[in-house]
PDB file of C-alpha atoms in Angstrom:
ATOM      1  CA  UNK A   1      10.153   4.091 -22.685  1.00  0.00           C
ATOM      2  CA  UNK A   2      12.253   4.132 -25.797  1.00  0.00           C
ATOM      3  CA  UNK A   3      11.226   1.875 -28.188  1.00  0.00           C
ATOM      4  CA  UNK A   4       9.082  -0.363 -25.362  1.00  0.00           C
ATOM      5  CA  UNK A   5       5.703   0.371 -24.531  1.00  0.00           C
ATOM      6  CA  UNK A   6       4.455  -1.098 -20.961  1.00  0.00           C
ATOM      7  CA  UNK A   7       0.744  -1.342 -20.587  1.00  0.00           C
ATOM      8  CA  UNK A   8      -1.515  -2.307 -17.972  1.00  0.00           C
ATOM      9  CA  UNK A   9       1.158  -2.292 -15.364  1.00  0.00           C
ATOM     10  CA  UNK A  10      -1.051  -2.914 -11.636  1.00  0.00           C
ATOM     11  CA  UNK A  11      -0.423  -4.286  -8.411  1.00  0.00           C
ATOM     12  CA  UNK A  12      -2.330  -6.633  -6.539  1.00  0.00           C
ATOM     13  CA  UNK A  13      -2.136  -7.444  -2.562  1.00  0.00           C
ATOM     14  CA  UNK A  14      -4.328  -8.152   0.354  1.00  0.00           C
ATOM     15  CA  UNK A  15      -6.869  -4.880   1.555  1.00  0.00           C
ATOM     16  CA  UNK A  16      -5.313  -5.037   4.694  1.00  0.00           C
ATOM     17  CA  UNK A  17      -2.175  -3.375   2.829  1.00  0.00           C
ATOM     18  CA  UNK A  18       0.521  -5.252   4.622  1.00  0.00           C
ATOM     19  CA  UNK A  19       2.591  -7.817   3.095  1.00  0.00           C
ATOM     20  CA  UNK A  20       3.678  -8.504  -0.646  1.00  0.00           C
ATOM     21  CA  UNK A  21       1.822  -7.491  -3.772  1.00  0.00           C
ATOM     22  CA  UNK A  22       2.356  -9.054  -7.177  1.00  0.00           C
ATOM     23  CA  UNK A  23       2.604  -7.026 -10.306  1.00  0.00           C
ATOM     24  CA  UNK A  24       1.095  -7.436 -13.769  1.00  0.00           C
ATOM     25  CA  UNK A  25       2.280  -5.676 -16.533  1.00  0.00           C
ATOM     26  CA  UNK A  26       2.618  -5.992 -20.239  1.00  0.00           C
ATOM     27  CA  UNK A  27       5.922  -4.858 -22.735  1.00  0.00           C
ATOM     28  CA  UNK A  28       5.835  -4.455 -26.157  1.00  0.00           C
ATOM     29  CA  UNK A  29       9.003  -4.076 -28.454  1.00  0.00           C
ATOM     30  CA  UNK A  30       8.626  -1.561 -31.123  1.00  0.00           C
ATOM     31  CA  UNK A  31      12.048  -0.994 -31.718  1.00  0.00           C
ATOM     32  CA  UNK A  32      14.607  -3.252 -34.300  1.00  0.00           C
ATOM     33  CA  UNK A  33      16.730  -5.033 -31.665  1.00  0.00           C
ATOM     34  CA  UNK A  34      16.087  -7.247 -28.780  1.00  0.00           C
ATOM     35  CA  UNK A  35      15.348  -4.812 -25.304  1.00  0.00           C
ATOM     36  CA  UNK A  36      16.805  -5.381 -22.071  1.00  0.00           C
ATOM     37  CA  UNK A  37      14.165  -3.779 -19.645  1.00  0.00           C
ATOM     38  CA  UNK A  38      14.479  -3.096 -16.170  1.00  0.00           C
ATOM     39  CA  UNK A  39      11.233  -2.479 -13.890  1.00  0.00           C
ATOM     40  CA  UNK A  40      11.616  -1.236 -10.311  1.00  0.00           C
ATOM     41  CA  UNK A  41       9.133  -1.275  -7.425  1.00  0.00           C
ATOM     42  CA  UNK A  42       9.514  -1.635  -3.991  1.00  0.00           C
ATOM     43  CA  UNK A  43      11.880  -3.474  -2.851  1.00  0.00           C
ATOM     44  CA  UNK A  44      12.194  -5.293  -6.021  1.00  0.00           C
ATOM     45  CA  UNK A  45      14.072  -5.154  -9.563  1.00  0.00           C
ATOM     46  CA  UNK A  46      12.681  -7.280 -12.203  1.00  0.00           C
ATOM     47  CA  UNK A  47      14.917  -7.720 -15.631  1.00  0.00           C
ATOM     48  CA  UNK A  48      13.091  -8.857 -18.550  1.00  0.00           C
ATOM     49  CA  UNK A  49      14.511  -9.468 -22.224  1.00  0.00           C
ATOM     50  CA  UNK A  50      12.114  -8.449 -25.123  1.00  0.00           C
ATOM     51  CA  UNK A  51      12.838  -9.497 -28.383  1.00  0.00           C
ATOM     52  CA  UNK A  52      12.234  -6.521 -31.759  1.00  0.00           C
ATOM     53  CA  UNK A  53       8.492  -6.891 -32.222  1.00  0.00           C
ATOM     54  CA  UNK A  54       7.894  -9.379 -29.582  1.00  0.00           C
ATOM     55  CA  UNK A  55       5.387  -8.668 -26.774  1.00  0.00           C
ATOM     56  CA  UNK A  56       6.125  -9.994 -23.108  1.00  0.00           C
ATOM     57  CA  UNK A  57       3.119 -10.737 -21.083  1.00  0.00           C
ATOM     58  CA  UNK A  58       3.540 -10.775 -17.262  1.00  0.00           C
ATOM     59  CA  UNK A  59       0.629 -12.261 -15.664  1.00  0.00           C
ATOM     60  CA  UNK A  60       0.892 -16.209 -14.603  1.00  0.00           C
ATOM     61  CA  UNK A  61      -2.721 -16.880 -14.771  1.00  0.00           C
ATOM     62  CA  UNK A  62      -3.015 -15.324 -18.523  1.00  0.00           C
ATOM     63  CA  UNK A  63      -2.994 -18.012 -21.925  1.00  0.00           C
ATOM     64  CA  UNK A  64      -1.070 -15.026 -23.367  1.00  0.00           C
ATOM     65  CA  UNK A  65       1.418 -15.040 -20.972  1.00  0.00           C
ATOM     66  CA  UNK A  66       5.117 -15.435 -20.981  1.00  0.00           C
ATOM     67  CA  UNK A  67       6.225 -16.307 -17.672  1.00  0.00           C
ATOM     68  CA  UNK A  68       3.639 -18.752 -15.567  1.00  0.00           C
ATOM     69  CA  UNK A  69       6.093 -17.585 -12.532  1.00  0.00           C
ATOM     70  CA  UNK A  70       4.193 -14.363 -10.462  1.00  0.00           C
ATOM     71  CA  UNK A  71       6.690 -11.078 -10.059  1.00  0.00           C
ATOM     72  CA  UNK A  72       6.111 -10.780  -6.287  1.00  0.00           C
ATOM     73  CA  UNK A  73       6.735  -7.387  -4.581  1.00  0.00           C
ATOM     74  CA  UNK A  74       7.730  -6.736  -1.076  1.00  0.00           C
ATOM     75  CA  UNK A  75       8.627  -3.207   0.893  1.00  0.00           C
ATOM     76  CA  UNK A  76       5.546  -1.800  -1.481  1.00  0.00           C
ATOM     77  CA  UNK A  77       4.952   1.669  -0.078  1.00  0.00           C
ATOM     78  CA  UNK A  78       1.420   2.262  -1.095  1.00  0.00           C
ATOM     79  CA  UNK A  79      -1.953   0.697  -0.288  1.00  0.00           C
ATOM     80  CA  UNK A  80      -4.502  -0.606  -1.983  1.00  0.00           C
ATOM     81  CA  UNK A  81      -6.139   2.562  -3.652  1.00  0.00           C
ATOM     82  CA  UNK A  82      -3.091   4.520  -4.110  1.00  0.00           C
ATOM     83  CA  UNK A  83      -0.349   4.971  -7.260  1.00  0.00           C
ATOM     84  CA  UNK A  84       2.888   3.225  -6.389  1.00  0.00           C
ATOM     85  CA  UNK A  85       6.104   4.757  -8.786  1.00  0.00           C
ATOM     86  CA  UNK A  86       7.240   1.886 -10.545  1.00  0.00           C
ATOM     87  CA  UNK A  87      10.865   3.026 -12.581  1.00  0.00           C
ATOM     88  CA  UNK A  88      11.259   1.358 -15.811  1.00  0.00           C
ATOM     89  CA  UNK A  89      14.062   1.401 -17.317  1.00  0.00           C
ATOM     90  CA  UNK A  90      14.968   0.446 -21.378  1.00  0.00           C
ATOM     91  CA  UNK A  91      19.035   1.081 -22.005  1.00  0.00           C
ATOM     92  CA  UNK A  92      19.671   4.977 -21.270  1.00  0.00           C
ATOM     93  CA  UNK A  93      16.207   5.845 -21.388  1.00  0.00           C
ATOM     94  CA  UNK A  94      13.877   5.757 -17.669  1.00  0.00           C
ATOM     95  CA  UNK A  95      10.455   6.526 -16.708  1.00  0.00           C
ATOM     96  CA  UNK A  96       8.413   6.262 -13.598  1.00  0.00           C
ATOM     97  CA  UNK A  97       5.223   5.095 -14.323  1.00  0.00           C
ATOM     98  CA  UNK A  98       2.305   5.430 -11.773  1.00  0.00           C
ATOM     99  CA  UNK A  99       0.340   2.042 -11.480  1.00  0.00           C
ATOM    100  CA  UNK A 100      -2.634   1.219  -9.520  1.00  0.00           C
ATOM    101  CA  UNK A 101      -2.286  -1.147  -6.396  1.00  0.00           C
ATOM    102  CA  UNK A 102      -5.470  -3.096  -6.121  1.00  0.00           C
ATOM    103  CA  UNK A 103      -6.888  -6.040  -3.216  1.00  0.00           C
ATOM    104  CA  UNK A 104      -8.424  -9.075  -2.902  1.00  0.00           C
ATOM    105  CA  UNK A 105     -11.858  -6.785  -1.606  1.00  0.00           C
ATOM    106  CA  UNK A 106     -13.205  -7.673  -5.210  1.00  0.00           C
ATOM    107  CA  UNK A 107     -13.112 -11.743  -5.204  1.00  0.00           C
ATOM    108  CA  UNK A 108     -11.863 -11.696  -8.956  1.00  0.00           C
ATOM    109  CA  UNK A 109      -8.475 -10.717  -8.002  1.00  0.00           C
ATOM    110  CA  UNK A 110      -8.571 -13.427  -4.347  1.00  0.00           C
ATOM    111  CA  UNK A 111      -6.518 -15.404  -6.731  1.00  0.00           C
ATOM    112  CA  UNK A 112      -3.461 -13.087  -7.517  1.00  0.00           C
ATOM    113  CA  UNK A 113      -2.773 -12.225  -3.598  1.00  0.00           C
ATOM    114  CA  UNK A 114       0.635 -13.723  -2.839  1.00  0.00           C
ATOM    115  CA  UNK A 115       0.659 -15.067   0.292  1.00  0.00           C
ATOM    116  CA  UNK A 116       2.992 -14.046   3.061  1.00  0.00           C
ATOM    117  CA  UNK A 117       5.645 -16.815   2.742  1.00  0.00           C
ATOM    118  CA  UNK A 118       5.873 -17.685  -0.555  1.00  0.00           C
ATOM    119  CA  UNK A 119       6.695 -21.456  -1.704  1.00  0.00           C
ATOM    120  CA  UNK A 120       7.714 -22.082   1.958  1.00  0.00           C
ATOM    121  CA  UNK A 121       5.316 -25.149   2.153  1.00  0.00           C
ATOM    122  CA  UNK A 122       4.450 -27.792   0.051  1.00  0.00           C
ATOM    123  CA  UNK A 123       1.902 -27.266  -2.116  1.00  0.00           C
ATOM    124  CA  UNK A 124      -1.343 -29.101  -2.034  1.00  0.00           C
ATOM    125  CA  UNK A 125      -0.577 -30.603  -5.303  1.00  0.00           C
ATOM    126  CA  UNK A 126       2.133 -33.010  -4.996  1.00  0.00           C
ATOM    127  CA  UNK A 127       2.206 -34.282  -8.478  1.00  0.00           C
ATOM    128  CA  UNK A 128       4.261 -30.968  -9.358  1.00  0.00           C
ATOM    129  CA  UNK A 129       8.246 -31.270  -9.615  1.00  0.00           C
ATOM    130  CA  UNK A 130       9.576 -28.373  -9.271  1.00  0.00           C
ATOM    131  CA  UNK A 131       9.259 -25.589  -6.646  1.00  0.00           C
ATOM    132  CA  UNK A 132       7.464 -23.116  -9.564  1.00  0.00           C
ATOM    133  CA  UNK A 133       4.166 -25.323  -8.899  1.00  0.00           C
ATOM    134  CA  UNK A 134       1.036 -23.524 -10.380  1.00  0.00           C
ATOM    135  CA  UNK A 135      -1.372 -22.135  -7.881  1.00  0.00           C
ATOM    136  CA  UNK A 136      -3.877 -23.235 -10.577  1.00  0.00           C
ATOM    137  CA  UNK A 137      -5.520 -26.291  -7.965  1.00  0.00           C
ATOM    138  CA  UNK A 138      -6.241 -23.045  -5.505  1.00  0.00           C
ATOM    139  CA  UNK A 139      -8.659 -21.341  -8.161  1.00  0.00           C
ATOM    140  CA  UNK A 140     -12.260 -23.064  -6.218  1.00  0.00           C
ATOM    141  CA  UNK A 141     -11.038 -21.588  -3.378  1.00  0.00           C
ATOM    142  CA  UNK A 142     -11.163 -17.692  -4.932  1.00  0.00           C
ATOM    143  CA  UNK A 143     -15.062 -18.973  -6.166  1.00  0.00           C
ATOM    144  CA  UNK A 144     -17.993 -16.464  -4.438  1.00  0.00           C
ATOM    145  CA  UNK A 145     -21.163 -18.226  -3.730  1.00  0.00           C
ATOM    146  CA  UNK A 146     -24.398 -16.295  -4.852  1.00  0.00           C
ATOM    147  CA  UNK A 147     -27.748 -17.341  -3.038  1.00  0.00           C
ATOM    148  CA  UNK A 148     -31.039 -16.297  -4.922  1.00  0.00           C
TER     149      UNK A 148
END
């Protein structure tokens, strides 16, 4: 989308397909001058600044990545299995792009299911200031047994 390239945009929410999803994608400035980008999904607009020749990593569980804060999406009209339109937009240029929505029915991606109610109750770990606290204590929880 002009001089931005998004890659592995995807969506993530519970198999049951009701409630939020959270969205993972990836921009990469090709262009001269900083970007102003513009993704739109659901019910939700996300704004994101990419600096010429910078890449921007969305995904809060990723070392690469440039926000630790998860882009949650809610009015998602798709299920898991489907395409959902996401509309980016980079200065006059616009594109839908079709990503894949994905669940929780494979237990590698438990983890990346926002919950109903986001940050509404404390989190388990006290020790964090802010209201951004990392889900990062939760991680055991997503872990799948194997007997034999």
């Amino acid at each position: 989308v002009g001089d931005v390239e998004v890659r592995g945009m995807m969506l993530i929410m519970d198999e049951s397909g009701e409630g939020p999803a959270q969205l993972f994608y990836t921009l990469i400035n090709k262009g001269d001058s900083t970007a102003s980008v513009s993704l739109e999904v659901g019910e939700k607009t996300q704004k994101e600044s990419v600096k010429a020749g910078e890449t921007y990593v969305q995904d809060p569980e990723s070392s690469a990545a440039t926000s630790t804060k998860p882009v949650i999406v809610d009015g998602l009209k798709a299920k898991p299995g489907d395409l959902a339109d996401v509309t980016v937009k980079v200065g006059d240029d616009e594109k839908t792009i079709r990503a894949q929505v994905l669940s929780n029915s494979l237990p590698q991606y438990e983890e990346y299911v926002p919950s109903e109610k986001p940050s509404e109750s404390p989190s388990e770990d006290a020790s964090q200031p802010s209201g951004d606290a990392s889900q990062s204590g939760e991680q055991g929880e997503s872990a799948v047994g194997v007997n034999g």
